[in-house]
Amino acid sequence: MTLRDALGWLLVGAAALYALVAVPAGGELTTMINGSIYASYAILALSLALIWGYAGILSFGQAAFFGLAGYVYAVAGLNLESTPLAAVIAVAAAAGFAALLGYFMFWGRISDVYLGVITLTVSLILYRFINQTAGEEWTIGAAPLGGFNGIPSTPILAPPGHPDEPFLPEQIYMLAVAALFACYVICKLAMATRFGRAVIAIRENEGRAELLGYDTRLYKLGIFTLGGAIAGVGGVLFANSVFVSPNMFSLQTNGQVIIWVIVGGLGTFAGPVIGCFLLMALSTGLGSLDAGPSFAVLDPNLVMGVVLTLCVLGLRQGLLPTALAFGGRLVAKARATRGRGAAELRRPAEERP
Amino acid sequence: MIGAPLLEAEGLIMRFGGVTAVAGVDFSLGEGELHCLVGPNGAGKSTFFKMLCGQLKPTAGDVRLRGRSIAGLPAARIARLGVGVKTQVPSLFDGLTAMASVRVATDAVLPPTLSRRRAEEALERMGVSRLAGHVVGRLAHGQRQLVELAMVIAQKPDLILLDEPAAGMTGAEVDRLGDLIVELARSSSVIVVEHDMAFIRRIARTVTVFSQGRVLAQGPAAEVLADARVRDVYLGKEAA
C-alpha cells in the first residue's frame, strides 16, 4: 500500500467515524433524515462511479436499478413478514435486471452513446410505467403501486424476527451511512482483484484485452451487475429514508447522479460521494431560502446551474482529482526545497554565499 | 517445415464489399517455425494476419490450429488457445503503467502468486524494466512497441503473430528485436509481417510473399527473396 492509499483510507475512516459517532451525538433528527437520504444517493453515485469511472460504461439510466430496488422492496415488504428479506430480494432484483439488460447490451456489442441512450430509455420507460399505476388494479398483494404518488406506506426495515419494531430514523441513518462505507470498501476491494484490473484494462483498450484472452463481455456484465446491485442498495435505503415514488426513475435523478460523479471526479470512488453530499447539501440549503425575501436573487436552480458550470469549466478533473493533484504538487515542491536546503548544507562553509 | 503443422490456412478469402483483399490463400506453419509474410502495401498480408488472430472473420476458407478450426472464433478464444498477437499500430493500455499492463497479460494465464514475477521477467527480457512504473501513454513509440511485445511474450504463447514489430524503432532497438525474435522462435512458432527487407533477411527462415491478395512465392528466405517475380513486385514492375 502506498502512502497516498494509506492517507486515503485514513481520511475515509475519519469520515466514517464522524458520520457514525459525531453526527448522531449531535442528535439533530433533521440532519439524520437528510443524512440518510444523502447516503442513499451517494451509494447510487458510487455505483455509477464504479461502472463509468472504472469500467468506462456510461449508464445514463443508473436510477433504473435504484428505483426498481426501491419498488421491489416496498412491494415485497408489504407482502412479506420480513423486511430484511424484502431488502435482499430488492437488491437481487436490481442486480438481476442489470444482468439481463447488460447481457443484451454487451452481447449485442452496444457501447458508448448507444448504451447511454438504451439505459436512459429503460429508466424513463419505468418512470412512465410507474406513473400510470394509480388505479386499484395496480395492486400487488397488499401493495398498491400508487402511480404518481408512489407508495407512502413503504415499510421501514425492522430487525430480523421483530417485524413490529421498525428502526427509528436515527437507526436508518446509521444503517445508510454504514452501507455507504461498506459499498465503498466493496468497490475498492473489487478493483484491487484480478477482475478489477481486467475491468480497468478493458476500459483502456477493449481490443487489446480481447487479444490477451479476456472475454470482455463477461467482465463488463460482471461490473454492470455489481453496479446494479449497489444502486439497488441505495434504492432500498432511500425507500426507508423517504418512501418510493416514480421520481426515483426520473430524468432529474439520472441527470443528478451523472453531475455528482463529474463534479466529484470521474475515476475515483470518494469523489462522487463527496460531490453528491456537497451538491445535495447546497440544494437543500438553497431550497430552504426559497420562501424568504432573497428568493428573486437566489433562485436555487440558477445558483446550482452557476456552480455546476463553474465546476465543469474550472475543475475539469473534478473536485477530488484536482485536490489530489494540488496536494501532489505541494509535496513535490516541499521535497525540492528540502533537497536544495540539504545540498546547500553539504557545501563547504566558504563556498556558501 | 521444422515439425508437424501448427497452423494451417486453406482457401482463405476475405472480401470487403466488392473488394477482395485476400483471394484464396493456402498457408502452413510448422511447430517452432519462424516465418515472414512480406509484400507491398495492399497485398493482403495484414488482412490475412487479422483472420489468423480472430480480428476478422473470413468470407470463406478455414484456419486450423493443431487441426482444430479457429476461423471466425472470437479473438479472446483464439488467444486462450495459445496465440499471442502484436498489432501493427501499438495497442496498449495507455492509462496504465508498463508493469500494470503486463500484469493484465500474465493475470490471464497465471495465478496471482506467479503473475507478478512473470510480468517482471517479461519486462526485463524486453529491456524495459526501468519503465515498469511509467504510464504507457507517455512513452516513446519504440518503447511502446517493446512494452506491447512484453505483454505478448509474458503469456508464453505457442504461436506469436507480430505485425510490423520493428516500425518506429531505433536502429539499436531493431537489432535487439531481431535477436529476440530469433530467440523466441526456439520456444514458440512465430509469424512476422514486415516491410523492412534487411530485417526480414536477418531473421527469416521461410518467407511467404503476398501480391494482390494471393501468395506469389513461398519457401526458404534466401531463395524467395532472390526470385525475379518478387523483386518485380517490390520494384513495382508488375503494376506498371
mmCIF file of C-alpha atoms in Angstrom, chain B:
data_model
loop_
_atom_site.group_PDB
_atom_site.id
_atom_site.type_symbol
_atom_site.label_atom_id
_atom_site.label_comp_id
_atom_site.label_asym_id
_atom_site.label_seq_id
_atom_site.Cartn_x
_atom_site.Cartn_y
_atom_site.Cartn_z
ATOM 1 C CA MET B 1 8.954 -27.037 -42.303
ATOM 2 C CA ILE B 2 10.504 -27.943 -38.976
ATOM 3 C CA GLY B 3 7.748 -30.067 -37.401
ATOM 4 C CA ALA B 4 4.088 -31.072 -37.817
ATOM 5 C CA PRO B 5 1.814 -28.214 -38.910
ATOM 6 C CA LEU B 6 0.799 -25.974 -36.035
ATOM 7 C CA LEU B 7 -1.252 -23.611 -38.135
ATOM 8 C CA GLU B 8 -2.879 -24.199 -41.494
ATOM 9 C CA ALA B 9 -4.962 -21.928 -43.698
ATOM 10 C CA GLU B 10 -6.902 -23.337 -46.602
ATOM 11 C CA GLY B 11 -8.560 -21.370 -49.383
ATOM 12 C CA LEU B 12 -8.802 -18.298 -47.169
ATOM 13 C CA ILE B 13 -10.827 -15.490 -48.749
ATOM 14 C CA MET B 14 -11.742 -12.068 -47.389
ATOM 15 C CA ARG B 15 -13.985 -9.659 -49.254
ATOM 16 C CA PHE B 16 -14.953 -6.155 -48.167
ATOM 17 C CA GLY B 17 -17.988 -5.335 -50.288
ATOM 18 C CA GLY B 18 -16.777 -5.586 -53.844
ATOM 19 C CA VAL B 19 -13.083 -5.580 -52.920
ATOM 20 C CA THR B 20 -11.297 -8.900 -52.485
ATOM 21 C CA ALA B 21 -8.418 -8.304 -50.053
ATOM 22 C CA VAL B 22 -7.386 -11.961 -49.751
ATOM 23 C CA ALA B 23 -8.261 -14.195 -52.698
ATOM 24 C CA GLY B 24 -7.782 -17.832 -51.714
ATOM 25 C CA VAL B 25 -4.607 -18.273 -49.672
ATOM 26 C CA ASP B 26 -3.215 -21.638 -48.584
ATOM 27 C CA PHE B 27 -0.633 -21.490 -45.840
ATOM 28 C CA SER B 28 1.071 -23.832 -43.419
ATOM 29 C CA LEU B 29 3.311 -23.201 -40.432
ATOM 30 C CA GLY B 30 5.265 -25.877 -38.573
ATOM 31 C CA GLU B 31 5.988 -26.079 -34.846
ATOM 32 C CA GLY B 32 8.950 -23.874 -33.993
ATOM 33 C CA GLU B 33 8.996 -22.180 -37.392
ATOM 34 C CA LEU B 34 9.898 -18.515 -37.868
ATOM 35 C CA HIS B 35 8.030 -17.312 -40.932
ATOM 36 C CA CYS B 36 7.800 -13.860 -42.504
ATOM 37 C CA LEU B 37 4.881 -12.537 -44.527
ATOM 38 C CA VAL B 38 6.020 -9.878 -46.942
ATOM 39 C CA GLY B 39 4.566 -7.889 -49.786
ATOM 40 C CA PRO B 40 3.855 -4.334 -50.892
ATOM 41 C CA ASN B 41 1.134 -2.188 -49.346
ATOM 42 C CA GLY B 42 -2.335 -3.526 -50.090
ATOM 43 C CA ALA B 43 -1.056 -7.032 -50.840
ATOM 44 C CA GLY B 44 -3.431 -8.523 -48.242
ATOM 45 C CA LYS B 45 -0.912 -9.670 -45.636
ATOM 46 C CA SER B 46 -2.380 -7.661 -42.759
ATOM 47 C CA THR B 47 -5.900 -8.824 -43.637
ATOM 48 C CA PHE B 48 -4.600 -12.396 -43.699
ATOM 49 C CA PHE B 49 -2.929 -11.778 -40.328
ATOM 50 C CA LYS B 50 -6.177 -10.440 -38.831
ATOM 51 C CA MET B 51 -8.049 -13.543 -39.962
ATOM 52 C CA LEU B 52 -5.491 -15.727 -38.213
ATOM 53 C CA CYS B 53 -5.931 -13.948 -34.873
ATOM 54 C CA GLY B 54 -9.719 -13.541 -34.961
ATOM 55 C CA GLN B 55 -9.908 -9.819 -35.635
ATOM 56 C CA LEU B 56 -11.610 -10.552 -38.958
ATOM 57 C CA LYS B 57 -13.961 -13.378 -39.842
ATOM 58 C CA PRO B 58 -13.029 -14.886 -43.232
ATOM 59 C CA THR B 59 -15.594 -14.735 -46.034
ATOM 60 C CA ALA B 60 -14.614 -18.291 -46.972
ATOM 61 C CA GLY B 61 -11.954 -20.886 -46.216
ATOM 62 C CA ASP B 62 -10.639 -22.322 -42.995
ATOM 63 C CA VAL B 63 -7.885 -21.729 -40.452
ATOM 64 C CA ARG B 64 -6.799 -24.654 -38.265
ATOM 65 C CA LEU B 65 -4.646 -24.547 -35.150
ATOM 66 C CA ARG B 66 -3.303 -28.023 -34.362
ATOM 67 C CA GLY B 67 -6.030 -29.408 -36.591
ATOM 68 C CA ARG B 68 -8.844 -27.522 -34.834
ATOM 69 C CA SER B 69 -10.797 -24.979 -36.875
ATOM 70 C CA ILE B 70 -10.456 -21.466 -35.454
ATOM 71 C CA ALA B 71 -11.774 -19.456 -38.427
ATOM 72 C CA GLY B 72 -14.256 -16.876 -37.183
ATOM 73 C CA LEU B 73 -13.716 -17.633 -33.481
ATOM 74 C CA PRO B 74 -13.602 -14.535 -31.250
ATOM 75 C CA ALA B 75 -10.108 -13.105 -30.716
ATOM 76 C CA ALA B 76 -10.252 -13.917 -26.987
ATOM 77 C CA ARG B 77 -10.915 -17.627 -27.678
ATOM 78 C CA ILE B 78 -8.031 -17.805 -30.148
ATOM 79 C CA ALA B 79 -5.761 -16.050 -27.638
ATOM 80 C CA ARG B 80 -6.699 -18.597 -24.966
ATOM 81 C CA LEU B 81 -5.698 -21.380 -27.349
ATOM 82 C CA GLY B 82 -2.149 -20.036 -27.151
ATOM 83 C CA VAL B 83 -1.890 -17.341 -29.820
ATOM 84 C CA GLY B 84 -0.165 -14.069 -28.896
ATOM 85 C CA VAL B 85 -0.634 -11.030 -31.117
ATOM 86 C CA LYS B 86 1.212 -7.762 -31.585
ATOM 87 C CA THR B 87 -0.757 -5.426 -33.804
ATOM 88 C CA GLN B 88 0.548 -3.053 -36.462
ATOM 89 C CA VAL B 89 -0.457 0.089 -34.543
ATOM 90 C CA PRO B 90 0.666 -0.401 -30.917
ATOM 91 C CA SER B 91 -2.367 -1.493 -28.969
ATOM 92 C CA LEU B 92 -1.780 -0.776 -25.298
ATOM 93 C CA PHE B 93 -3.478 0.263 -22.096
ATOM 94 C CA ASP B 94 -2.445 3.913 -22.278
ATOM 95 C CA GLY B 95 -3.668 4.868 -18.808
ATOM 96 C CA LEU B 96 -1.821 2.026 -17.048
ATOM 97 C CA THR B 97 1.836 1.684 -16.152
ATOM 98 C CA ALA B 98 4.008 -0.723 -18.126
ATOM 99 C CA MET B 99 4.015 -3.130 -15.182
ATOM 100 C CA ALA B 100 0.236 -2.990 -14.735
ATOM 101 C CA SER B 101 -0.197 -3.582 -18.475
ATOM 102 C CA VAL B 102 1.978 -6.680 -18.486
ATOM 103 C CA ARG B 103 0.227 -7.875 -15.299
ATOM 104 C CA VAL B 104 -3.053 -7.825 -17.245
ATOM 105 C CA ALA B 105 -1.413 -10.202 -19.734
ATOM 106 C CA THR B 106 0.012 -12.541 -17.096
ATOM 107 C CA ASP B 107 -3.170 -12.462 -14.971
ATOM 108 C CA ALA B 108 -4.967 -14.046 -17.927
ATOM 109 C CA VAL B 109 -2.777 -17.148 -17.863
ATOM 110 C CA LEU B 110 -1.315 -17.443 -14.379
ATOM 111 C CA PRO B 111 -2.486 -17.455 -10.740
ATOM 112 C CA PRO B 112 -1.787 -14.194 -8.844
ATOM 113 C CA THR B 113 1.198 -15.643 -6.973
ATOM 114 C CA LEU B 114 3.119 -16.245 -10.221
ATOM 115 C CA SER B 115 1.684 -13.413 -12.293
ATOM 116 C CA ARG B 116 3.832 -10.568 -10.968
ATOM 117 C CA ARG B 117 7.110 -12.464 -11.276
ATOM 118 C CA ARG B 118 6.344 -13.438 -14.881
ATOM 119 C CA ALA B 119 5.483 -9.796 -15.698
ATOM 120 C CA GLU B 120 8.799 -8.634 -14.243
ATOM 121 C CA GLU B 121 10.661 -11.257 -16.292
ATOM 122 C CA ALA B 122 8.919 -10.181 -19.497
ATOM 123 C CA LEU B 123 9.775 -6.512 -18.975
ATOM 124 C CA GLU B 124 13.365 -7.487 -18.201
ATOM 125 C CA ARG B 125 13.594 -9.657 -21.299
ATOM 126 C CA MET B 126 12.450 -6.736 -23.453
ATOM 127 C CA GLY B 127 14.961 -4.454 -21.706
ATOM 128 C CA VAL B 128 12.297 -2.108 -20.374
ATOM 129 C CA SER B 129 12.341 -2.923 -16.637
ATOM 130 C CA ARG B 130 13.243 0.693 -15.915
ATOM 131 C CA LEU B 131 9.925 1.751 -17.480
ATOM 132 C CA ALA B 132 7.835 -0.529 -15.224
ATOM 133 C CA GLY B 133 6.369 2.374 -13.243
ATOM 134 C CA HIS B 134 5.862 4.667 -16.259
ATOM 135 C CA VAL B 135 2.415 5.308 -17.706
ATOM 136 C CA VAL B 136 2.385 3.660 -21.135
ATOM 137 C CA GLY B 137 0.563 6.545 -22.834
ATOM 138 C CA ARG B 138 3.534 8.833 -22.183
ATOM 139 C CA LEU B 139 6.234 6.535 -23.602
ATOM 140 C CA ALA B 140 8.025 6.999 -26.926
ATOM 141 C CA HIS B 141 6.814 4.930 -29.877
ATOM 142 C CA GLY B 142 9.686 2.435 -29.791
ATOM 143 C CA GLN B 143 9.283 1.945 -26.051
ATOM 144 C CA ARG B 144 5.560 1.332 -26.528
ATOM 145 C CA GLN B 145 6.367 -1.354 -29.101
ATOM 146 C CA LEU B 146 8.643 -3.048 -26.567
ATOM 147 C CA VAL B 147 6.015 -2.913 -23.804
ATOM 148 C CA GLU B 148 3.460 -4.427 -26.168
ATOM 149 C CA LEU B 149 5.911 -7.190 -27.037
ATOM 150 C CA ALA B 150 6.498 -7.766 -23.319
ATOM 151 C CA MET B 151 2.736 -8.236 -22.917
ATOM 152 C CA VAL B 152 2.715 -10.798 -25.722
ATOM 153 C CA ILE B 153 5.734 -12.833 -24.630
ATOM 154 C CA ALA B 154 4.666 -12.741 -20.966
ATOM 155 C CA GLN B 155 1.849 -15.158 -21.820
ATOM 156 C CA LYS B 156 4.376 -17.595 -23.378
ATOM 157 C CA PRO B 157 2.079 -18.397 -26.314
ATOM 158 C CA ASP B 158 2.692 -21.348 -28.645
ATOM 159 C CA LEU B 159 2.219 -19.112 -31.672
ATOM 160 C CA ILE B 160 3.277 -15.480 -31.805
ATOM 161 C CA LEU B 161 1.901 -13.194 -34.523
ATOM 162 C CA LEU B 162 3.814 -9.937 -34.975
ATOM 163 C CA ASP B 163 2.546 -7.265 -37.357
ATOM 164 C CA GLU B 164 5.389 -4.890 -38.283
ATOM 165 C CA PRO B 165 7.100 -5.156 -34.887
ATOM 166 C CA ALA B 166 10.077 -3.017 -35.908
ATOM 167 C CA ALA B 167 8.070 0.000 -37.094
ATOM 168 C CA GLY B 168 9.194 3.208 -35.418
ATOM 169 C CA MET B 169 12.115 1.635 -33.558
ATOM 170 C CA THR B 170 15.653 2.966 -33.491
ATOM 171 C CA GLY B 171 18.487 1.010 -35.161
ATOM 172 C CA ALA B 172 19.693 -0.415 -31.852
ATOM 173 C CA GLU B 173 16.154 -1.388 -30.862
ATOM 174 C CA VAL B 174 15.640 -3.123 -34.229
ATOM 175 C CA ASP B 175 18.868 -5.115 -33.777
ATOM 176 C CA ARG B 176 17.809 -6.173 -30.315
ATOM 177 C CA LEU B 177 14.329 -7.051 -31.574
ATOM 178 C CA GLY B 178 15.793 -9.214 -34.342
ATOM 179 C CA ASP B 179 17.821 -11.196 -31.808
ATOM 180 C CA LEU B 180 14.791 -11.523 -29.577
ATOM 181 C CA ILE B 181 12.518 -12.825 -32.352
ATOM 182 C CA VAL B 182 15.092 -15.447 -33.298
ATOM 183 C CA GLU B 183 15.329 -16.425 -29.629
ATOM 184 C CA LEU B 184 11.522 -16.550 -29.291
ATOM 185 C CA ALA B 185 11.354 -18.939 -32.231
ATOM 186 C CA ARG B 186 13.245 -21.505 -30.148
ATOM 187 C CA SER B 187 10.239 -21.935 -27.872
ATOM 188 C CA SER B 188 7.302 -20.726 -29.998
ATOM 189 C CA SER B 189 6.304 -20.578 -33.617
ATOM 190 C CA VAL B 190 6.452 -17.026 -34.945
ATOM 191 C CA ILE B 191 4.833 -15.244 -37.888
ATOM 192 C CA VAL B 192 6.146 -11.778 -38.666
ATOM 193 C CA VAL B 193 4.529 -9.364 -41.093
ATOM 194 C CA GLU B 194 7.206 -6.929 -42.152
ATOM 195 C CA HIS B 195 8.195 -4.401 -44.830
ATOM 196 C CA ASP B 196 11.827 -3.923 -43.943
ATOM 197 C CA MET B 197 13.742 -6.301 -46.258
ATOM 198 C CA ALA B 198 17.013 -6.028 -44.324
ATOM 199 C CA PHE B 199 15.188 -7.033 -41.162
ATOM 200 C CA ILE B 200 13.486 -9.938 -42.955
ATOM 201 C CA ARG B 201 16.800 -11.209 -44.362
ATOM 202 C CA ARG B 202 18.227 -11.087 -40.896
ATOM 203 C CA ILE B 203 15.528 -13.065 -39.087
ATOM 204 C CA ALA B 204 13.530 -15.135 -41.551
ATOM 205 C CA ARG B 205 13.991 -18.796 -42.257
ATOM 206 C CA THR B 206 10.936 -19.080 -44.506
ATOM 207 C CA VAL B 207 9.016 -16.383 -46.312
ATOM 208 C CA THR B 208 5.628 -16.004 -47.979
ATOM 209 C CA VAL B 209 5.274 -13.161 -50.448
ATOM 210 C CA PHE B 210 1.801 -11.702 -50.926
ATOM 211 C CA SER B 211 0.728 -9.802 -54.008
ATOM 212 C CA GLN B 212 -2.790 -8.635 -54.811
ATOM 213 C CA GLY B 213 -4.373 -10.898 -52.210
ATOM 214 C CA ARG B 214 -2.612 -14.058 -53.348
ATOM 215 C CA VAL B 215 0.572 -15.931 -52.486
ATOM 216 C CA LEU B 216 3.178 -15.002 -55.076
ATOM 217 C CA ALA B 217 6.018 -17.105 -53.707
ATOM 218 C CA GLN B 218 6.714 -19.228 -50.677
ATOM 219 C CA GLY B 219 9.819 -21.021 -49.405
ATOM 220 C CA PRO B 220 13.289 -20.529 -47.898
ATOM 221 C CA ALA B 221 14.053 -16.837 -47.387
ATOM 222 C CA ALA B 222 17.231 -16.595 -49.476
ATOM 223 C CA GLU B 223 15.619 -18.365 -52.408
ATOM 224 C CA VAL B 224 12.326 -16.466 -52.371
ATOM 225 C CA LEU B 225 13.845 -13.035 -51.902
ATOM 226 C CA ALA B 226 16.138 -13.668 -54.883
ATOM 227 C CA ASP B 227 13.153 -14.577 -57.080
ATOM 228 C CA ALA B 228 12.775 -12.188 -60.018
ATOM 229 C CA ARG B 229 8.972 -12.010 -59.630
ATOM 230 C CA VAL B 230 9.352 -10.943 -56.003
ATOM 231 C CA ARG B 231 11.816 -8.227 -56.984
ATOM 232 C CA ASP B 232 9.394 -7.041 -59.661
ATOM 233 C CA VAL B 233 6.569 -6.768 -57.127
ATOM 234 C CA TYR B 234 8.717 -4.716 -54.781
ATOM 235 C CA LEU B 235 10.069 -2.506 -57.565
ATOM 236 C CA GLY B 236 6.580 -2.053 -58.997
ATOM 237 C CA LYS B 237 7.250 -3.518 -62.458
ATOM 238 C CA GLU B 238 4.222 -5.785 -62.183
ATOM 239 C CA ALA B 239 1.958 -2.839 -61.541
ATOM 240 C CA ALA B 240 3.429 -0.959 -64.473
#
